[in-house]
Structures are given as structure tokens and as C-alpha cells.
Short mmCIF file of C-alpha atoms (C1' of nucleotides) and ligand atoms in Angstrom, two decimals:
data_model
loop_
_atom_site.label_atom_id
_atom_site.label_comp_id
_atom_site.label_asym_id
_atom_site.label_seq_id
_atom_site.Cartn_x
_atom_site.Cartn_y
_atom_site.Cartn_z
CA UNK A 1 0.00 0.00 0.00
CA UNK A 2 3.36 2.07 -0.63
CA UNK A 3 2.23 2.70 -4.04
CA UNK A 4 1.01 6.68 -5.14
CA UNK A 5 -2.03 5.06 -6.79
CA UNK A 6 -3.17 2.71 -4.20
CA UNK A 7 -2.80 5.72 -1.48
CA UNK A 8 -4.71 7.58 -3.94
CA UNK A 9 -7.37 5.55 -4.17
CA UNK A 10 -7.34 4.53 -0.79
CA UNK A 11 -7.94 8.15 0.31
CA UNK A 12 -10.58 8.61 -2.43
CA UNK A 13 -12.20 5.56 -0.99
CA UNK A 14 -12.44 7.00 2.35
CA UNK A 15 -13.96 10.08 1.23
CA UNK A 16 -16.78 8.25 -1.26
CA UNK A 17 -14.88 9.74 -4.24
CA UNK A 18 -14.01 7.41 -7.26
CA UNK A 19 -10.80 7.11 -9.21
CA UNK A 20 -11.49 8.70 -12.46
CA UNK A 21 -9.99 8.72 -15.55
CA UNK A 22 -8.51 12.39 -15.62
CA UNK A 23 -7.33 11.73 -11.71
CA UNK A 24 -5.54 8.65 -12.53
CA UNK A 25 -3.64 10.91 -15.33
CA UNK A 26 -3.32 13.74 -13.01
CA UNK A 27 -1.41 11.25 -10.61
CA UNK A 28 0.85 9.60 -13.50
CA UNK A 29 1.40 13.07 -15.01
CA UNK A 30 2.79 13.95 -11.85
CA UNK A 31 5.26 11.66 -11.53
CA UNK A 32 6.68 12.52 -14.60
CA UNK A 33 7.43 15.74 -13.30
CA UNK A 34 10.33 16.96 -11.76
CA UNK A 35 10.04 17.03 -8.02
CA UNK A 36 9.28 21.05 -7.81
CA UNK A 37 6.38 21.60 -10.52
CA UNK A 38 3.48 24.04 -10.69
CA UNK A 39 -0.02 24.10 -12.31
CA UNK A 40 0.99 25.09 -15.47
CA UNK A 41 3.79 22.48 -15.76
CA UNK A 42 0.66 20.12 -14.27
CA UNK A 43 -1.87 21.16 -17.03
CA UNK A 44 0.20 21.22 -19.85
CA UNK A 45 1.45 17.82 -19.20
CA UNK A 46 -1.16 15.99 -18.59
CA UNK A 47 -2.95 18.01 -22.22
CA UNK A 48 -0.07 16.78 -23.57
CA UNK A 49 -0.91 13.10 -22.30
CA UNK A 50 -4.69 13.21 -23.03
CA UNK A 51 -5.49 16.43 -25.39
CA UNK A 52 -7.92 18.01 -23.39
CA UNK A 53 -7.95 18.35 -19.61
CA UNK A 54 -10.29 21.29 -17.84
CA UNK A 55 -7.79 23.67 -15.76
CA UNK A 56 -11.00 23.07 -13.35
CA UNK A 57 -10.26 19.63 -12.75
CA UNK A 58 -6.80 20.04 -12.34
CA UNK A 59 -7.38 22.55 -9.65
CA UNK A 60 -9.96 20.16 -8.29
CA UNK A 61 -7.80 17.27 -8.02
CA UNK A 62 -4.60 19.00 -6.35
CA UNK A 63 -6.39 19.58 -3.18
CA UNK A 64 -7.08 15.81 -3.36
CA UNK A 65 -3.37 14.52 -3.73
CA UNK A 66 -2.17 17.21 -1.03
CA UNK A 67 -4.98 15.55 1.29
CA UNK A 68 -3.35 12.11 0.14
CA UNK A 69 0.28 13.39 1.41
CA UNK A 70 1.46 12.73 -1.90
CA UNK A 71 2.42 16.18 -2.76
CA UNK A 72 2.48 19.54 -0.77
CA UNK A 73 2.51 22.97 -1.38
CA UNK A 74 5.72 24.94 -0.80
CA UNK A 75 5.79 28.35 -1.82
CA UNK A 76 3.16 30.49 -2.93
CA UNK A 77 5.66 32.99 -5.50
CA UNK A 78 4.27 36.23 -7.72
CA UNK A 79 2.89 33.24 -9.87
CA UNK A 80 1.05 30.68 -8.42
CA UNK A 81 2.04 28.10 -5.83
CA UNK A 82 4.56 25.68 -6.41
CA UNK A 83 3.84 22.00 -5.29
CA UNK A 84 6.40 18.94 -4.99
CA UNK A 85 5.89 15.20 -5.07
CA UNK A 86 6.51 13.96 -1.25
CA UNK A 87 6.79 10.44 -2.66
CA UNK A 88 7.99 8.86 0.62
CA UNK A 89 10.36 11.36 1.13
CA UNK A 90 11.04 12.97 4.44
CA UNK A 91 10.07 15.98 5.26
CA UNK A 92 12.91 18.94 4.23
CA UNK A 93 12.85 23.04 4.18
CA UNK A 94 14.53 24.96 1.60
CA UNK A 95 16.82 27.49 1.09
CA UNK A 96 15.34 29.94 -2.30
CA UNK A 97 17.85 31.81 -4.30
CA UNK A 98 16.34 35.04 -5.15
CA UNK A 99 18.39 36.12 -8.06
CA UNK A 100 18.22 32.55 -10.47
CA UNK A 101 15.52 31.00 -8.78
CA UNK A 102 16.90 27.87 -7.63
CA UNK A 103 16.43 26.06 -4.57
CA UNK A 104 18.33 23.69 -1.95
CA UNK A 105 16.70 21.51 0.50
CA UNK A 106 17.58 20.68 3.74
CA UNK A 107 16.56 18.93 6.74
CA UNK A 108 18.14 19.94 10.50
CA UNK A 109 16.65 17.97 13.29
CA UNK A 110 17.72 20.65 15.73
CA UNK A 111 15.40 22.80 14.32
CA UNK A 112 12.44 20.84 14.17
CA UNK A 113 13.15 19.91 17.61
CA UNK A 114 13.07 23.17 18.71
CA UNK A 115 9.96 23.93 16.73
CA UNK A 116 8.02 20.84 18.45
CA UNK A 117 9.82 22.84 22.04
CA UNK A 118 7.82 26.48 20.87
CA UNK A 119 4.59 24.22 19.97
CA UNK A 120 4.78 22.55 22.85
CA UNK A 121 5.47 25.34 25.23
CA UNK A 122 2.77 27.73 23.32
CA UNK A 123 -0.08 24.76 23.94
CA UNK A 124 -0.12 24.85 20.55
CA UNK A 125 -0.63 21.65 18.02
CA UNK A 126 1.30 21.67 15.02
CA UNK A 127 -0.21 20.41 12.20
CA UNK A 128 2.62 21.50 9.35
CA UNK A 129 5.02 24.43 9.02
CA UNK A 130 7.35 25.70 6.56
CA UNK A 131 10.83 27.53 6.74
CA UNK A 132 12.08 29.39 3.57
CA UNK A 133 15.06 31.00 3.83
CA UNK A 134 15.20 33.70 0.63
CA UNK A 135 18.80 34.60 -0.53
CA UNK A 136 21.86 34.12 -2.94
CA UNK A 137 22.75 30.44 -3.73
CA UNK A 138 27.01 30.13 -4.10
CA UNK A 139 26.69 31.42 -7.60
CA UNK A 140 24.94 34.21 -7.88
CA UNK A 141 26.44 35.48 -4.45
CA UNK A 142 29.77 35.24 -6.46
CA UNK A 143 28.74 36.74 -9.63
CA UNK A 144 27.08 39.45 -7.24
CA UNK A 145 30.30 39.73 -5.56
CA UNK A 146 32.44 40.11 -8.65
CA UNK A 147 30.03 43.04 -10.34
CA UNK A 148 29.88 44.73 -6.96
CA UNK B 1 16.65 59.32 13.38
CA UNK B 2 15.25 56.41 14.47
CA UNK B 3 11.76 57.60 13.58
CA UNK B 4 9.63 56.00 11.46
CA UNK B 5 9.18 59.09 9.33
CA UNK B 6 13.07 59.81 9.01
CA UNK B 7 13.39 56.30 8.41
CA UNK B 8 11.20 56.68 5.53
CA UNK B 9 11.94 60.09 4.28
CA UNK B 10 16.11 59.08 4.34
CA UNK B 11 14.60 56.13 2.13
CA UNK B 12 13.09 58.11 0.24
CA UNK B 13 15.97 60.58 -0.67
CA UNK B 14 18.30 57.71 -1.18
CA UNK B 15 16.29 56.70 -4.40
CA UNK B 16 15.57 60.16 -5.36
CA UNK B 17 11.44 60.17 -4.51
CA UNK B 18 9.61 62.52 -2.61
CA UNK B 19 7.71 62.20 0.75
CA UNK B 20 4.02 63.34 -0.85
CA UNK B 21 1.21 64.19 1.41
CA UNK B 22 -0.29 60.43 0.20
CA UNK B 23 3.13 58.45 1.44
CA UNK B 24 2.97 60.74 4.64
CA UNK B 25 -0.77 59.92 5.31
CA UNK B 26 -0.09 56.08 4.12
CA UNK B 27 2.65 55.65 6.91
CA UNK B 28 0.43 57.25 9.63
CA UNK B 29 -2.44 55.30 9.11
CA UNK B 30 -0.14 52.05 9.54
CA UNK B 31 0.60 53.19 13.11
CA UNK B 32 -2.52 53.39 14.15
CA UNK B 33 -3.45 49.97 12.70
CA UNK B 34 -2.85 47.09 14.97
CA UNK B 35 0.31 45.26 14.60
CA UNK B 36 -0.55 42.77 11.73
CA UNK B 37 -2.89 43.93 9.00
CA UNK B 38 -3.66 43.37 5.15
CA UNK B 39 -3.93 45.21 2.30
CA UNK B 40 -7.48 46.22 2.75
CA UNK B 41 -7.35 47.45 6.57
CA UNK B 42 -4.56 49.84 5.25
CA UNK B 43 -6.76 51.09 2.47
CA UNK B 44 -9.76 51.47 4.45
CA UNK B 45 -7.66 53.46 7.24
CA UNK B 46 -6.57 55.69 5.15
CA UNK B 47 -9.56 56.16 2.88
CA UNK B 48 -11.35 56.77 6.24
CA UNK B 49 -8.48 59.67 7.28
CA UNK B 50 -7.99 61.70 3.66
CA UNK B 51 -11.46 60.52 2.18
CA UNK B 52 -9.57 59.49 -1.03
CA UNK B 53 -6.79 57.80 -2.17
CA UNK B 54 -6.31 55.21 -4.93
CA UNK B 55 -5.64 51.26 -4.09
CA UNK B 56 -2.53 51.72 -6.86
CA UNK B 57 -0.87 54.63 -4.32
CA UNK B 58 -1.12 52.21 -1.68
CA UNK B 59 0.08 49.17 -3.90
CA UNK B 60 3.18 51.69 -4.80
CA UNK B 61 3.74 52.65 -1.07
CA UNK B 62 4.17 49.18 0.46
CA UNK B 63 7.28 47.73 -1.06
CA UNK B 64 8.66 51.61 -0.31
CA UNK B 65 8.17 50.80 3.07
CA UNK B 66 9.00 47.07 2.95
CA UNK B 67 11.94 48.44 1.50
CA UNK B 68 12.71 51.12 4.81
CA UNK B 69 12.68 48.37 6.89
CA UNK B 70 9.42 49.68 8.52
CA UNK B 71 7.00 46.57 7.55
CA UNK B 72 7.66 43.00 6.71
CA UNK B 73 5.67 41.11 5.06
CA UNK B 74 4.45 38.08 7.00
CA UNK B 75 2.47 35.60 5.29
CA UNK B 76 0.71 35.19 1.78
CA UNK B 77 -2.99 33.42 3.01
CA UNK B 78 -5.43 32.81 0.64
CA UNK B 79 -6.86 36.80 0.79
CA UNK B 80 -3.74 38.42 0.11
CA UNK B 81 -0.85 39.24 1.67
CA UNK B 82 -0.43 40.22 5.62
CA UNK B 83 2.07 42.52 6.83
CA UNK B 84 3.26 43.82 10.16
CA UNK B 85 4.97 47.08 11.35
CA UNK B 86 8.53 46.09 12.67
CA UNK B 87 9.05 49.48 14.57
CA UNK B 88 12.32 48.35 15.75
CA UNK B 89 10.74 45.00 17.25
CA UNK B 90 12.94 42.33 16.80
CA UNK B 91 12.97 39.73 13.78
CA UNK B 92 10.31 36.66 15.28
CA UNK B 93 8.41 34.25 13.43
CA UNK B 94 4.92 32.76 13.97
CA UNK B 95 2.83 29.74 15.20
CA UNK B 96 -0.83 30.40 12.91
CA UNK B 97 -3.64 28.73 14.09
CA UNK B 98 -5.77 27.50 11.16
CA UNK B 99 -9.14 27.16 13.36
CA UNK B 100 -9.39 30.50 14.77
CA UNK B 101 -6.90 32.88 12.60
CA UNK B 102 -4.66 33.86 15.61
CA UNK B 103 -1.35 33.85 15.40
CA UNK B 104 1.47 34.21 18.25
CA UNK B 105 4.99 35.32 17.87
CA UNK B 106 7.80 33.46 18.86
CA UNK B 107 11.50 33.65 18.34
CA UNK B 108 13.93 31.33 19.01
CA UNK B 109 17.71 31.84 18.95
CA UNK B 110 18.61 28.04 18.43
CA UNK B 111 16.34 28.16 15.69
CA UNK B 112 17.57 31.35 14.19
CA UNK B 113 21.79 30.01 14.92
CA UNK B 114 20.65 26.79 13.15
CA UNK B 115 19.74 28.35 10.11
CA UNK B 116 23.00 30.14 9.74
CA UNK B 117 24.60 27.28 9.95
CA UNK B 118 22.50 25.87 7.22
CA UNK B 119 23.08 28.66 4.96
CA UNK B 120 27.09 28.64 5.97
CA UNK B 121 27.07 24.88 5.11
CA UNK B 122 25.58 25.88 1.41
CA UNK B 123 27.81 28.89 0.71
CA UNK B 124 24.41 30.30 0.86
CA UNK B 125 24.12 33.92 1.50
CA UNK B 126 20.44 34.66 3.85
CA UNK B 127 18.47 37.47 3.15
CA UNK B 128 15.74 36.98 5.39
CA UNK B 129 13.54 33.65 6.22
CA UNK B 130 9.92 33.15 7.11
CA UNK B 131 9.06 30.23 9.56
CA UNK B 132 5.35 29.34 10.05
CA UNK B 133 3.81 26.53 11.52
CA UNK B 134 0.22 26.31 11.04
CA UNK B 135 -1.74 24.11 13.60
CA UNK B 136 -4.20 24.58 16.05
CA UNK B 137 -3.46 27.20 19.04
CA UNK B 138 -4.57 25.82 22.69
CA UNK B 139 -8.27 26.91 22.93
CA UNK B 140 -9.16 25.75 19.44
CA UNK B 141 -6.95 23.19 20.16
CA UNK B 142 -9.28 21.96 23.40
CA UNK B 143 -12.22 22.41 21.40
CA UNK B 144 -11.83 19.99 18.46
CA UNK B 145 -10.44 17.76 21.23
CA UNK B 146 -14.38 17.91 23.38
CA UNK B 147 -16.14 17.83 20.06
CA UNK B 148 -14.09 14.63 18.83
"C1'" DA C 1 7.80 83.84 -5.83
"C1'" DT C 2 8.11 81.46 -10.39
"C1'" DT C 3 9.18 77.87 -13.18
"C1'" DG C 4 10.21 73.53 -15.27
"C1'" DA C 5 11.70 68.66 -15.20
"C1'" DG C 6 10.72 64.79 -13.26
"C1'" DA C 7 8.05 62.31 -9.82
"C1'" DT C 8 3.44 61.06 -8.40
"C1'" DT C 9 -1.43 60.42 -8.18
"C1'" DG C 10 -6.03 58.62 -9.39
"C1'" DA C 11 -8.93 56.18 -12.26
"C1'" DG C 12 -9.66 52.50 -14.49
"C1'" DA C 13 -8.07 48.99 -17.82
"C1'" DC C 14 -5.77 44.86 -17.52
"C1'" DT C 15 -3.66 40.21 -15.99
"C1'" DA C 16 -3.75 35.98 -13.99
"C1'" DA C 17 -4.57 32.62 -10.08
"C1'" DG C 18 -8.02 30.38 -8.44
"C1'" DT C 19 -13.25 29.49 -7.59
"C1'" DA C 20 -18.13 28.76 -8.75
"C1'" DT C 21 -21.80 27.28 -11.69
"C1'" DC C 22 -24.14 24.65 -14.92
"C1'" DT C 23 -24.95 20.79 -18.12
"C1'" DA C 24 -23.69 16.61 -20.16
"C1'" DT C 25 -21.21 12.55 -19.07
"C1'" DT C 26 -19.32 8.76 -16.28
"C1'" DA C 27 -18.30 5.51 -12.37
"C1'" DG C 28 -19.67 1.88 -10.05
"C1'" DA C 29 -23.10 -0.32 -6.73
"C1'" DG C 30 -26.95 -3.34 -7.04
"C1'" DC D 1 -27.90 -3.22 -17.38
"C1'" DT D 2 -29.69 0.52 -14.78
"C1'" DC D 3 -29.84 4.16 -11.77
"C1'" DT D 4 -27.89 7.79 -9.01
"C1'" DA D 5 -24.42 10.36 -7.20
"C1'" DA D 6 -20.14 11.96 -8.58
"C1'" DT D 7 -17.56 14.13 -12.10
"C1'" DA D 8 -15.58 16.72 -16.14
"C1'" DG D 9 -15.55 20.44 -19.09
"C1'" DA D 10 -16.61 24.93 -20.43
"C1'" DT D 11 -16.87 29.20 -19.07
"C1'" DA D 12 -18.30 33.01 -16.15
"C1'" DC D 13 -16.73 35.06 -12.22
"C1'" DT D 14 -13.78 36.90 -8.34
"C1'" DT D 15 -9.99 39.18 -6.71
"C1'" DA D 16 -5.04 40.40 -5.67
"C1'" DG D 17 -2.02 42.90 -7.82
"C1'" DT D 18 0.04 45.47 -12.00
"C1'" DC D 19 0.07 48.75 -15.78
"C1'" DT D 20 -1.08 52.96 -18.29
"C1'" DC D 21 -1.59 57.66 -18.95
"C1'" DA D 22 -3.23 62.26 -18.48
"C1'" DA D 23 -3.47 65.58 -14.88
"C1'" DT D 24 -1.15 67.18 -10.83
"C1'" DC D 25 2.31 67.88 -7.52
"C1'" DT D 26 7.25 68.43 -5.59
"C1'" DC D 27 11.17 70.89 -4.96
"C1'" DA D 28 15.45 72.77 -6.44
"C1'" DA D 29 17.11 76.29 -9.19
"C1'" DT D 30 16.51 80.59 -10.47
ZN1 ZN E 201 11.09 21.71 8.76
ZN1 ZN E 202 11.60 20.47 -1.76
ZN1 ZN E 203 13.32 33.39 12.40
ZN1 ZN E 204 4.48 39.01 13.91
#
DNA sequence: ATTGAGATTGAGACTAAGTATCTATTAGAG
DNA sequence: CTCTAATAGATACTTAGTCTCAATCTCAAT
């Protein structure tokens, strides 16, 4: 029950939904992706796929698959909100380069350790949380350097 | 000159712009707001102070004053974007509870080490961060508790 | 005080992400 | 197979935020 679709379904199940056509393709599209997508990577892949998809159902569907925990939301940028398969895969932060967009993941325990210590001490129950740290990736600090 | 308005008007001069009766009346209005507010509160205030003023002024004004260091913005929910006055207050982040819309303020200086340490590790250079954990703050957090 | 170049405002057109509505179609239980 | 609730597509709509441009204002230089 590891597998995208079964969870999928499984969730669908649960809420008296059924596994349609255009969701099964929504899900496969997905996975074709690269890990960091957004709609319109979403929707023009799975056209591609199929020739005709509604934007609606696209919409419709991604609150579905975050609900499954098989992708989340990460940022929410000047255009749109940009999702990423979770695909097993722990849970990370990232670090957003500003000036070429790029991004770096990372993971420290003693931070989320400290965030469950503020929850905790707040009487406050976490559900999810996000940490984006905004600045110059190695390259662009350099070429930043150099012009400066 | 640690007054707001210096602040803003030494801003101001660095980029060659003028402090205009609107920018003047803009910056009041967001000190007699409370701490957090949105796009709409700001243009209400105002509107309610001068009688008229045009949403682009204020859309113009806000990254001016992002920009001074005098507001931040916080968090981009689904009704547009909410800001907060820094006046000097330290940098913090926030725990957001999803069931009632409250928020509190935290900061946390293992938290704030660990992500230089991060950044260090990536030849990353920070420019700021935002850290928000949504979840459910103690009273609505006793509530779904009774009703489950 | 006047003036002129450049900055700014207001009004509204525009863009684009996301939502809502409606009708025809489809999934799947019985 | 049949029936009903769920769904997809098309498209209208909403809304945060940007863009445009003519009219107006700012302020430094005279
Ligand atoms: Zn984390
Ligand atoms: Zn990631
Ligand atoms: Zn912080
Ligand atoms: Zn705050």
C-alpha cells in the first residue's frame, strides 16, 4: 500500500470519491514531473498526455493529492504556488535563491526539535510548518560579488 | 533618526522620490493599525483619514516601506498578503492557528543560529527567512479535542 | 515667488490565479 | 444493465495585484 495510486485511491475511498480517468492521469502526469512543478507544468502535461484536460479539474484534483500526502505545497511565488511530489520522502525546508531562482533543500533535526519545544510550550498543536530561507545560492552570491 | 518618518523620508531621498502628502498619510495610518494587518485594513484606514486615495498609491507605497525596513511582510494566506509594522521589534516568526486565525509570535535563537549554519554549510548567502507553523493554538486546540 | 523637469497620483483597464456554476457525461453499486 | 451520485468540461466570475496615462504635484534652481 506504498504505491502513489493505491494511497490515492485509498484516500478517495475513504472520502466516497471514485478514481477517475482524468485523476488517474493527473497522478501519472505527476510523476513525470520533476520534483518542484506548478499548475501550469501540471496542465500542460497531462494536455499533452490526453489532449484536453479542464484547468478546473486540475485545480480540483490538487487539493485531493495534497490531502493524500502525496504532494504539498511549498511556496506560494508572484505566480502561483509551487507543489512537490513527497513520494515517501522525508520531510525537508529549503533554502530559495532570489536572483536565479533555484532552490536547496535541507533537513536539521535541531530545528524541528526546537519547533516541536515552541509548539509545545505555546499549547499549541502543530499540524505543518514551513521555513524558507530567501537569498543568494554560491553562484549568484559570487557573480554578485564580482560586479559589486 | 530612528523615527519612522526619518526612516522613511532618508529612504526616500536615497532613491531620489519625494515624501508626498499620500506616502505621509499612508505611513500614519499604519501606526494606528494594529500590529498585523492586510492590504485592505490599510486602504480602508486611510480612505477613512484623507477621504480618497487610490488602491494603486497604496500598492506603490508598500514595497517603499518594505523596502525602509518599517514593515515585513508576513504571510501570503489565501486573501492576500499580511504585513506587520517592525518598529524596531525584533525579527520573530509565527505559530498560525488554522481554526481560529490567531497567530502568536515566537523567536527562538537556536532556531535562528541553526539556520545560519544551514546557509554557511551551502555557501548560501540569507536574506531573510519566514518560519510558520500552522496548527491549532490551545483553545481551538481543546475544542476539536471535546467535540471529537 | 516662479518655473520647469521629473516624480506622483487617481482612475480604471488589464492580468492571472483560483473558484463557482451549470450541463452533459461517467463511475460503479446493485 | 440501470440508476444515481459523482464528475468533467466549459466558461463566467472573483480578486489580488500590476500597468497605463493624463493631470497634478514636488522641490530645487533661479
Ligand atoms: Zn522543517
Ligand atoms: Zn523540496
Ligand atoms: Zn526566524
Ligand atoms: Zn508578527
Amino acid at each position: 500500500m506504498e504505491n502513489p495510486r493505491d494511497i490515492f485511491i485509498a484516500h478517495l475511498r475513504r472520502k466516497g470519491l471514485f478514481l477517475t480517468r482524468e485523476r488517474r492521469l493527473i497522478l501519472e502526469a505527476i510523476f513525470s514531473l520533476r520534483k518542484h512543478f506548478d499548475f501550469d507544468e501540471l496542465y500542460d502535461t497531462v494536455k499533452k498526455r490526453v489532449g484536453r484536460v479542464s484547468r478546473a479539474t486540475i485545480y480540483r484534483t490538487i487539493p485531493l493529492l495534497i490531502d493524500s500526502g502525496l504532494i504539498r505545497d511549498v511556496f506560494r511565488g508572484t505566480s502561483g504556488t509551487q507543489y512537490e511530489q513527497v513520494r515517501g520522502l522525508e520531510h525537508h525546508d529549503h533554502l530559495l535563491c532570489v536572483s536565479c531562482g533555484s532552490y536547496i533543500e535541507f533537513k536539521d533535526e535541531r530545528i524541528e526539535r526546537a519547533q516541536q519545544e515552541v509548539c509545545k510550550k505555546h499549547g499549541f498543536v502543530s499540524v505543518d510548518h514551513k521555513l524558507g530561507i530567501r537569498g543568494y545560492c554560491r553562484k549568484c552570491a559570487l557573480i554578485k560579488r564580482v560586479k559589486a
